[in-house]
Coordinates of N, CA and C in Angstrom, one line a residue:
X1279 N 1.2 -64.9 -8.8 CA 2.2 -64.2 -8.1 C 1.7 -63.5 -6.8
X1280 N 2.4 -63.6 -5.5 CA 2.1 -63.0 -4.7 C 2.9 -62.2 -4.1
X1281 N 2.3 -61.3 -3.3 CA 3.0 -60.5 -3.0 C 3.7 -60.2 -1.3
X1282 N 5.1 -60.7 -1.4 CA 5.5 -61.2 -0.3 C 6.5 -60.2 0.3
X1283 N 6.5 -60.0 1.8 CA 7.3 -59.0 2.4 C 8.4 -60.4 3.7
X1284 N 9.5 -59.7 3.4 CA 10.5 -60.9 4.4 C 11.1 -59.8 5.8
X1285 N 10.4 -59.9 6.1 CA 11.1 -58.9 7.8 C 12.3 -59.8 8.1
X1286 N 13.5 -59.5 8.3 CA 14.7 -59.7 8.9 C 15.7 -59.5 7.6
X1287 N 17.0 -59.9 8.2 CA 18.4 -59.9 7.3 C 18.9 -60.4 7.6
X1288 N 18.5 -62.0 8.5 CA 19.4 -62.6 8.7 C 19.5 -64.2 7.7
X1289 N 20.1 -65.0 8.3 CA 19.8 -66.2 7.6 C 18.6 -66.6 6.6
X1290 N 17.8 -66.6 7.8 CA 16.6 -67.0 7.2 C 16.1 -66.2 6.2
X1291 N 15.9 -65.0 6.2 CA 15.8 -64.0 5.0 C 16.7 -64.3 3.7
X1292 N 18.0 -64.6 4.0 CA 18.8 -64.8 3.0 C 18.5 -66.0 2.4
X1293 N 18.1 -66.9 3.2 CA 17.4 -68.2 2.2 C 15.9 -67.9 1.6
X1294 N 14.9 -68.0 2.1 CA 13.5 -67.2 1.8 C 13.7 -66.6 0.6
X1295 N 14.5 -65.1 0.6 CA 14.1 -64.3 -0.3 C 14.4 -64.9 -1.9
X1296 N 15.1 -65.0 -2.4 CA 15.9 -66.0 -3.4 C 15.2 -66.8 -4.2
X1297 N 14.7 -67.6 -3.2 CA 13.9 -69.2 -3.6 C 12.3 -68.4 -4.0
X1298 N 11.6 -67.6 -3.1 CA 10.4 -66.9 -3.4 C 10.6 -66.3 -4.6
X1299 N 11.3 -65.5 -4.8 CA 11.4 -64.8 -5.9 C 11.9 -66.0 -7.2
X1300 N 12.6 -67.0 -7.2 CA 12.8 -67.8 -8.4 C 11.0 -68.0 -8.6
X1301 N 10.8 -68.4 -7.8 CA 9.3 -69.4 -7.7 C 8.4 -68.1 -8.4
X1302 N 8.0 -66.4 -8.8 CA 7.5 -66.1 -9.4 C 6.7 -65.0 -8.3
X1303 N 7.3 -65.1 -7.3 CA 6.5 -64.4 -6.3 C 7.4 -62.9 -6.8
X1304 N 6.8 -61.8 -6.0 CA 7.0 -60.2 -5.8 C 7.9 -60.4 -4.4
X1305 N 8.9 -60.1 -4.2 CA 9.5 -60.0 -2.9 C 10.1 -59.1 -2.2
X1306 N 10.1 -58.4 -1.7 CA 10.9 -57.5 -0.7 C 11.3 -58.0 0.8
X1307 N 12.1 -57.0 0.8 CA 12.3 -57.2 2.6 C 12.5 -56.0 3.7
X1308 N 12.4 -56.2 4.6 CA 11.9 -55.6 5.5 C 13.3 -55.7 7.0
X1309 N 13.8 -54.5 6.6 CA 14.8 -54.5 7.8 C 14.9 -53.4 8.9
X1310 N 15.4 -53.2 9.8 CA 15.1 -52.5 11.1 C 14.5 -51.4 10.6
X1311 N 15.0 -50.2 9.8 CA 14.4 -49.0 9.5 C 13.5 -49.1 8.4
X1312 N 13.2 -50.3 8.0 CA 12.4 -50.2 6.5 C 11.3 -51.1 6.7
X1313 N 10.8 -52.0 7.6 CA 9.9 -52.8 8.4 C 8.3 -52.5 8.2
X1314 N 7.8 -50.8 8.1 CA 6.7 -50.8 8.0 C 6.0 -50.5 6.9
X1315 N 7.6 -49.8 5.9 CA 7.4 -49.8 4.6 C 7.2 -50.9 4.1
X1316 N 8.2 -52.1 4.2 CA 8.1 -53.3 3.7 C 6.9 -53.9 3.8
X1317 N 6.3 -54.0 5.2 CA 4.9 -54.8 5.4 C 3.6 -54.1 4.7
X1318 N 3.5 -52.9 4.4 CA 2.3 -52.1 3.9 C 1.8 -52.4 2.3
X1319 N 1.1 -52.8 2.8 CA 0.4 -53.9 1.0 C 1.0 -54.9 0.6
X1320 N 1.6 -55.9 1.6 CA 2.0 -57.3 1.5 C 0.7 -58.2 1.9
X1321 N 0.6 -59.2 1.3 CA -0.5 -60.1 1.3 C 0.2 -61.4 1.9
X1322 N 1.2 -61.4 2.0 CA 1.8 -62.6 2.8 C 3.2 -62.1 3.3
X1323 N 3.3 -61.8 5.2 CA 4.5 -61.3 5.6 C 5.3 -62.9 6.2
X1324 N 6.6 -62.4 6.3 CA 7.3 -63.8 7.1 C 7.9 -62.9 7.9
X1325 N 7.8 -63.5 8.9 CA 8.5 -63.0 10.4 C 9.8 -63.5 10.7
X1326 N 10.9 -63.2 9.6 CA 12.6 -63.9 10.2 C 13.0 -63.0 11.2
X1327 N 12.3 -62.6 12.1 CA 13.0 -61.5 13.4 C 13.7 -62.1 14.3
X1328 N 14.4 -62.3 14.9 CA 14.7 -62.9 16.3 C 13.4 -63.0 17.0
X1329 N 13.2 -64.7 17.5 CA 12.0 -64.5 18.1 C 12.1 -64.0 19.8
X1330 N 13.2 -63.5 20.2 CA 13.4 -62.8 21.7 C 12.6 -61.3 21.5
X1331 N 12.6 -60.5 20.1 CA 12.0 -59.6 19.8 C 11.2 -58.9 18.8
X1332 N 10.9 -60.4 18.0 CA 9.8 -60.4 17.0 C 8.1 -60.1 18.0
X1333 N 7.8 -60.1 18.6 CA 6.5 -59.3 19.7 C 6.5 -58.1 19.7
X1334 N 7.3 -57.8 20.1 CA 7.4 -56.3 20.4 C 7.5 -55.4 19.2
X1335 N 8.2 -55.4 18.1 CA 8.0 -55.5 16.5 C 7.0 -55.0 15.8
X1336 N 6.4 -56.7 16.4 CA 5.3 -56.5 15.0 C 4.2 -56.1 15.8
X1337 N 3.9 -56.1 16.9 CA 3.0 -55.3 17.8 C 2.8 -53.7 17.0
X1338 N 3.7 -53.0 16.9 CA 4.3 -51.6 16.6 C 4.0 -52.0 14.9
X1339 N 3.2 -53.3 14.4 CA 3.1 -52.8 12.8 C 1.6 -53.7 12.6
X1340 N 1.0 -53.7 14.0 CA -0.3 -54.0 13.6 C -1.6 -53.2 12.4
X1341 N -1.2 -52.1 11.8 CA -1.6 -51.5 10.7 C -1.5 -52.3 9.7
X1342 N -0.3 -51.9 9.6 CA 0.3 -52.7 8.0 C 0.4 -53.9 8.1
X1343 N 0.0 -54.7 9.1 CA -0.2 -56.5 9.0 C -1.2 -56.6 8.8
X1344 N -2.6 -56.2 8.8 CA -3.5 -56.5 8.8 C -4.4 -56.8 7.7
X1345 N -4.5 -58.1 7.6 CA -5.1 -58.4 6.5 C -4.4 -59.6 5.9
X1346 N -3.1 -59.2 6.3 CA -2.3 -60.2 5.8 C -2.0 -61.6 6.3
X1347 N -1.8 -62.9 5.7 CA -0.9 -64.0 6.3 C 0.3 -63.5 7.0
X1348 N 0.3 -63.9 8.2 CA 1.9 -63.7 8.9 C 2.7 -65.2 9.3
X1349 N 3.2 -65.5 7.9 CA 4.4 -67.0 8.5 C 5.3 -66.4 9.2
X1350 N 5.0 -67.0 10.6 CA 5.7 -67.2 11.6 C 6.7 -68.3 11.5
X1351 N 8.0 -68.3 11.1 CA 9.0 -68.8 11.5 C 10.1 -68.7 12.5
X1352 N 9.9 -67.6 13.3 CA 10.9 -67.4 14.4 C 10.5 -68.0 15.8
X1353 N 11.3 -68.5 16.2 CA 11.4 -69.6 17.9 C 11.7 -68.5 18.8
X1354 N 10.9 -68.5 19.8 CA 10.8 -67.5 20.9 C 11.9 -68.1 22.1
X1355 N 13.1 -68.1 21.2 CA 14.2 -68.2 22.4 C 14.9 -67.2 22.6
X1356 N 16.1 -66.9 23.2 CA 17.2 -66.1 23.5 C 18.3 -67.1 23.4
X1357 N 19.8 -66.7 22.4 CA 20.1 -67.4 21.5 C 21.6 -67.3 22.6
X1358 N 22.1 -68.0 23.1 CA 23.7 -68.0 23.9 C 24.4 -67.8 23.5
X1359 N 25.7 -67.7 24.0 CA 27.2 -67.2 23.3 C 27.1 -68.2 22.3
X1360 N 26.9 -69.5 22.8 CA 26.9 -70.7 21.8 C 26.8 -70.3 20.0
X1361 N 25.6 -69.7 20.6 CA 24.9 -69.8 19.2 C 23.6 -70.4 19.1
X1362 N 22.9 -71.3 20.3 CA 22.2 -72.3 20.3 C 21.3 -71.6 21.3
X1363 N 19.9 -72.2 21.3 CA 18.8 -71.2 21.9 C 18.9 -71.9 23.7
X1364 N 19.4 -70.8 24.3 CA 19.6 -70.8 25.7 C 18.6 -71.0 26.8
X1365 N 17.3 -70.3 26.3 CA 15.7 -70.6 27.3 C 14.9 -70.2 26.2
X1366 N 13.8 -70.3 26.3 CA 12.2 -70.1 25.8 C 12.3 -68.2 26.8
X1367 N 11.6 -67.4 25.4 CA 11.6 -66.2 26.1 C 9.6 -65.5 26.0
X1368 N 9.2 -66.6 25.0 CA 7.5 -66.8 25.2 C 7.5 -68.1 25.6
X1369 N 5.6 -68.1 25.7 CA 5.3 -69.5 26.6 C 5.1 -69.8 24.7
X1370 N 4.6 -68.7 23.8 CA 4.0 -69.7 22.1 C 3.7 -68.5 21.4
X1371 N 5.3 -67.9 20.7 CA 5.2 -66.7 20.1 C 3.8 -66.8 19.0
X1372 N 3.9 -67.7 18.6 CA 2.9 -67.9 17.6 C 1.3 -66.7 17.9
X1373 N 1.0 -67.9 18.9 CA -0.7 -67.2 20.1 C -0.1 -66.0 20.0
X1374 N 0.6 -65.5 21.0 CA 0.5 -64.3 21.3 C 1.0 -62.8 20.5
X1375 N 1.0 -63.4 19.1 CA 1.3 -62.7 17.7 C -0.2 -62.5 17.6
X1376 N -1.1 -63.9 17.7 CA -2.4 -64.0 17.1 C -2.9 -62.9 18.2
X1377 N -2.5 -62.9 19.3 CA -3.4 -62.2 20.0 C -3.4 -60.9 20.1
X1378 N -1.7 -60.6 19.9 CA -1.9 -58.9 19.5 C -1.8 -58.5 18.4
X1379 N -2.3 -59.4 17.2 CA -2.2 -58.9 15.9 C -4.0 -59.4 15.3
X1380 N -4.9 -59.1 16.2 CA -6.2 -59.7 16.1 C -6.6 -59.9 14.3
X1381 N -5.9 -58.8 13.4 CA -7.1 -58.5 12.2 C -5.3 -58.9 11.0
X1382 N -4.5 -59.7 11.7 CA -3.6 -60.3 11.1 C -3.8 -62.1 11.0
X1383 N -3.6 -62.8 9.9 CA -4.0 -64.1 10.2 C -1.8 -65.1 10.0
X1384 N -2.4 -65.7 11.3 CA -0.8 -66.1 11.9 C -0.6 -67.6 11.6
X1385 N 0.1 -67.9 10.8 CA 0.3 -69.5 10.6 C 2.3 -69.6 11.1
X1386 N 2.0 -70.8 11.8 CA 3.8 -71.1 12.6 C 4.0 -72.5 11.1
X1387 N 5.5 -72.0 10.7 CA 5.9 -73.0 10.0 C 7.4 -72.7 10.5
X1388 N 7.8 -73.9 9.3 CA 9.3 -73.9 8.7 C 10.1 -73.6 10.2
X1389 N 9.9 -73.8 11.4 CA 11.0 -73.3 12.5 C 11.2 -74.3 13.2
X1390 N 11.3 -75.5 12.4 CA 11.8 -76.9 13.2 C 12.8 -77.2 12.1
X1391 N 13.4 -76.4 11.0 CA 14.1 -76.6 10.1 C 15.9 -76.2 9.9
X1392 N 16.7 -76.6 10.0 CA 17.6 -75.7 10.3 C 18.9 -76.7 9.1
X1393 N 20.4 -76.0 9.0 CA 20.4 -74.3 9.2 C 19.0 -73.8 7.5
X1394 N 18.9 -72.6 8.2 CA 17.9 -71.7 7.0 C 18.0 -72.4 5.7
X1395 N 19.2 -72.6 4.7 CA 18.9 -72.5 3.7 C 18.1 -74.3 3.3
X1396 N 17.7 -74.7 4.2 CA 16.9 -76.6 4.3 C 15.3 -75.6 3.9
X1397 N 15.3 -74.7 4.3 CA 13.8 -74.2 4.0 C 13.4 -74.2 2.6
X1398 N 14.4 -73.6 1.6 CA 14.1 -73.5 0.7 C 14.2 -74.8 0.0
X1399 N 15.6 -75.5 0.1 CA 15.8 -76.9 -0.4 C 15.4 -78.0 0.3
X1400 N 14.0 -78.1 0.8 CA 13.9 -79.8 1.6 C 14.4 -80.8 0.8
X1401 N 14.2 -81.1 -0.3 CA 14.8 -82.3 -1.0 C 16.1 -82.4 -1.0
X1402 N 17.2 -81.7 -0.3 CA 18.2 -82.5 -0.3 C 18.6 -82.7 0.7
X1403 N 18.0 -83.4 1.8 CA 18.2 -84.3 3.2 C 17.8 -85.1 2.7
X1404 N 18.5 -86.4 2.9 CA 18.4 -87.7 2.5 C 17.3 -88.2 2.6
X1405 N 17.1 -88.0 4.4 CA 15.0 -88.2 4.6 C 14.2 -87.4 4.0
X1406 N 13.5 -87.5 3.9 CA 12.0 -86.4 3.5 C 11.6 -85.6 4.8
X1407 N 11.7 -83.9 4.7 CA 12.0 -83.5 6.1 C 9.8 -83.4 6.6
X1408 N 9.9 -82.9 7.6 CA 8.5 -82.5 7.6 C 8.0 -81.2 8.4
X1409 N 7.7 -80.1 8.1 CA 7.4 -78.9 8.5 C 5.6 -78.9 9.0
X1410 N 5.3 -78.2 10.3 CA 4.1 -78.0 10.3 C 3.3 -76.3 10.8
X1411 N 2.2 -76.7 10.6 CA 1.3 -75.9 10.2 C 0.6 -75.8 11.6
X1412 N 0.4 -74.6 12.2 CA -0.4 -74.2 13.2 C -1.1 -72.8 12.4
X1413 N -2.3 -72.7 12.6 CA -2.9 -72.0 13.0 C -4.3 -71.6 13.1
X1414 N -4.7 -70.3 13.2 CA -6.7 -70.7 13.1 C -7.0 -70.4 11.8
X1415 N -6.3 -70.1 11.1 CA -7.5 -69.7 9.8 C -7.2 -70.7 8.5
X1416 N -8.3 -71.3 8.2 CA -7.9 -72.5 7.2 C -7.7 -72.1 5.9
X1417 N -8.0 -70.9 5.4 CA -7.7 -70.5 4.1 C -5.9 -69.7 4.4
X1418 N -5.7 -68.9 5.6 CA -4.3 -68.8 5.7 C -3.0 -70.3 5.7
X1419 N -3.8 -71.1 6.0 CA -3.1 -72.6 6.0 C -3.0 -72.9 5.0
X1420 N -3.5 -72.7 3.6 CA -3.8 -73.0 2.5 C -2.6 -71.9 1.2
X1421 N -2.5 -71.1 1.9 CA -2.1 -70.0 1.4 C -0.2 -70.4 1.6
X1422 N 0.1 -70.7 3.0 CA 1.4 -70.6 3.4 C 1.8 -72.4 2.6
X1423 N 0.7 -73.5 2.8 CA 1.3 -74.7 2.4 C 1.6 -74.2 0.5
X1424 N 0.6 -73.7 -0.1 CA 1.1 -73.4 -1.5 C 2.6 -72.8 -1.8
X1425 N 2.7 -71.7 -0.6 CA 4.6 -71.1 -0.6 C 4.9 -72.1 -0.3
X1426 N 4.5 -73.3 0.4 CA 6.1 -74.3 0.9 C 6.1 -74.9 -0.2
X1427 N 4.9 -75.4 -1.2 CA 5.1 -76.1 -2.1 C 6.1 -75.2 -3.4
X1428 N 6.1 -74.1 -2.8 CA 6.6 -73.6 -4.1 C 8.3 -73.2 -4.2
X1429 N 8.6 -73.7 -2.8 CA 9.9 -74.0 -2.3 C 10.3 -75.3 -1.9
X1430 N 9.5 -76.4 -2.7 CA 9.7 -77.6 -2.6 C 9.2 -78.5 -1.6
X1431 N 8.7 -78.4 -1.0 CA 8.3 -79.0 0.1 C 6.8 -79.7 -0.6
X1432 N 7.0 -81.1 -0.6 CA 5.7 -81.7 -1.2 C 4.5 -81.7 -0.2
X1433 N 3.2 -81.9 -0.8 CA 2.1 -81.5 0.5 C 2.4 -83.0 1.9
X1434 N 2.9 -83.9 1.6 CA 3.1 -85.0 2.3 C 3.8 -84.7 3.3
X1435 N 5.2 -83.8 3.0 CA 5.8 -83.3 4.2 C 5.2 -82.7 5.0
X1436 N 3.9 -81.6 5.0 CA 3.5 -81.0 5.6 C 2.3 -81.4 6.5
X1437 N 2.7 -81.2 7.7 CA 1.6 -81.6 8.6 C 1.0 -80.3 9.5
X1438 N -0.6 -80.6 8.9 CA -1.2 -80.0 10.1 C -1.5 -80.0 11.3
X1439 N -1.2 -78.9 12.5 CA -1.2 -79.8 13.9 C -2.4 -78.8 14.5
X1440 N -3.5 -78.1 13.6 CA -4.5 -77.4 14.0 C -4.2 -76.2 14.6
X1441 N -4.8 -75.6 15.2 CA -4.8 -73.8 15.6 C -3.7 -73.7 16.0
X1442 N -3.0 -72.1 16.2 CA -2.4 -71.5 16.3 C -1.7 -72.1 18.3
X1443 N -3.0 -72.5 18.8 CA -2.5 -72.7 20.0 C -1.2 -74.0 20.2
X1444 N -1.7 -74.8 18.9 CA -0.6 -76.4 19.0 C 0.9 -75.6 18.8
X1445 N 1.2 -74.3 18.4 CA 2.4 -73.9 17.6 C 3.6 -74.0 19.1
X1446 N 3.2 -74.0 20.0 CA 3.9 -74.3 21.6 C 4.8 -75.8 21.1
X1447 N 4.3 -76.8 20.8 CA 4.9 -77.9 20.2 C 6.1 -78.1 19.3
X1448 N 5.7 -77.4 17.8 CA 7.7 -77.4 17.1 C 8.0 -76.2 17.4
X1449 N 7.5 -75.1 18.3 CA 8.4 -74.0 18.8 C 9.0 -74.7 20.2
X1450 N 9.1 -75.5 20.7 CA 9.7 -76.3 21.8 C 11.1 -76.7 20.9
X1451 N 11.1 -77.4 19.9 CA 12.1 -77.6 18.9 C 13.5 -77.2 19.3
X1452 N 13.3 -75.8 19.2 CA 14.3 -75.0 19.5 C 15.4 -75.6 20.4
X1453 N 15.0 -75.8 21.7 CA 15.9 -76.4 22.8 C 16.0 -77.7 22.5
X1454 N 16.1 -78.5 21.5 CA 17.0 -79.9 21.6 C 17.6 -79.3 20.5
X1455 N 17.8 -78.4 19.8 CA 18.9 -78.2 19.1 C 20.2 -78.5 19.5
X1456 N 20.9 -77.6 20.4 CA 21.8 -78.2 20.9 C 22.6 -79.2 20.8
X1457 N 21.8 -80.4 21.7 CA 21.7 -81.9 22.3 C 21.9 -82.7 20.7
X1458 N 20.8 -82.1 19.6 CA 21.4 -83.1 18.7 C 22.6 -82.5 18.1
X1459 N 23.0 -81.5 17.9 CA 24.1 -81.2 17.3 C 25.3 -81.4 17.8
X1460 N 25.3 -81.8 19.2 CA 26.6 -82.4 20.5 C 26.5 -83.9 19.6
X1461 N 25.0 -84.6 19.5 CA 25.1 -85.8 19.3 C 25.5 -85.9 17.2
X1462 N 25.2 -85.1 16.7 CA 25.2 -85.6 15.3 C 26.3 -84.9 14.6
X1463 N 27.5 -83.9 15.1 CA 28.1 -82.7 14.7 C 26.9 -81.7 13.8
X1464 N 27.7 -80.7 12.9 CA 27.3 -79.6 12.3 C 26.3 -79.8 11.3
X1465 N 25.5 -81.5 11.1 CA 24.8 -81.3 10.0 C 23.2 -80.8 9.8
X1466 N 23.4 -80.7 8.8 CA 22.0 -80.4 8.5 C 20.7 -81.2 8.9
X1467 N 19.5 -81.3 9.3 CA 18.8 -81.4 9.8 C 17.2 -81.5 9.6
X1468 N 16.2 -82.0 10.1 CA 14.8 -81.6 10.5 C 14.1 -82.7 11.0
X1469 N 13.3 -82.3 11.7 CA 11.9 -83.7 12.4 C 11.1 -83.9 10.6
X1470 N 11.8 -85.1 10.9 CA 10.9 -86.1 10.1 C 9.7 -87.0 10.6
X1471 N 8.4 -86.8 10.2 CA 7.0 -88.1 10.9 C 7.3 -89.3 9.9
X1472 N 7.7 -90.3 10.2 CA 7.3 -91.7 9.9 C 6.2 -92.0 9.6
X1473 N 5.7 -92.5 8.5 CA 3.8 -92.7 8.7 C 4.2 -94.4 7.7

């Protein structure tokens, strides 16, 4: 069992928390006024912040992160009336978590997945979806692919794309959302690799 802290209340928290907690983990969550309580003696945090102001954040909880895995799932966009991510508001939230959270270890997943609750259930998209793995620390990589497995996601779906710097790549993701959802309607989704 591990012990897991979910910063947000939005979707993605609503899927996350549920599925972690069936699977045997310890879960809490972590919302605007309760964030530094939540993070303080978590061994594995997830970042569901909005990524327009997940930086600034967790910057303000470099204490209580430290030490810990930080799954990075939030896309550094700013989100339009749409609903749909409007620009890029980092050049690679990921890095620049790593960089102001030095004595925190940052792996980017699950944010090429959508809507939220596909995170918990990959097996039911017809394809086999595929989530990846950025970052520098290979026992934190190790740590976050066991949570995916424990939310279903077999190790095959999961691809490593090496350090924290490749996470610029499925945090790009973000902005074809849109474009496929003009082209495919409202369904559910993810990048799937062909091998």
């Amino acid at each position: 069992m591990t012990m897991i802290t979910v910063l947000g209340a939005g979707n993605v928290a609503r899927a996350l928390v549920p599925a972690l907690t069936a699977a045997g983990h310890e879960v809490r969550t972590g919302t605007r006024d309760t964030l530094a309580a939540a993070a303080t003696g978590a061994e594995v945090v997830v970042n569901a912040l909005p990524g327009a102001v997940a930086l600034d954040v967790l910057r303000g909880l470099a204490a209580q992160l430290a030490g810990a895995v930080l799954v990075d799932v939030a896309n550094p966009v700013e989100i339009g009336p749409d609903g749909f991510a409007a620009r890029r508001v980092h050049d690679n939230l990921a890095a620049e978590l790593q960089r102001a959270l030095p004595r925190t270890r940052v792996v980017k997943a699950l944010n090429t997945v959508g809507p939220a609750p596909l995170m918990a259930a990959p097996a039911s998209l017809g394809t086999p979806p595929s989530t990846f793995l950025c970052g520098d620390d290979p026992a934190a990589k190790g740590v976050v692919a066991t949570l995916l497995g424990d939310l279903g996601w077999r190790p095959e779906w999961i691809v490593d794309l090496g350090g924290v710097a490749n996470a610029w790549w499925p945090e790009s993701f973000a902005l074809m959302v849109r474009p496929l959802v003009a082209a495919l309607g409202p369904v559910p989704f993810a990048l799937s690799v062909a091998r």
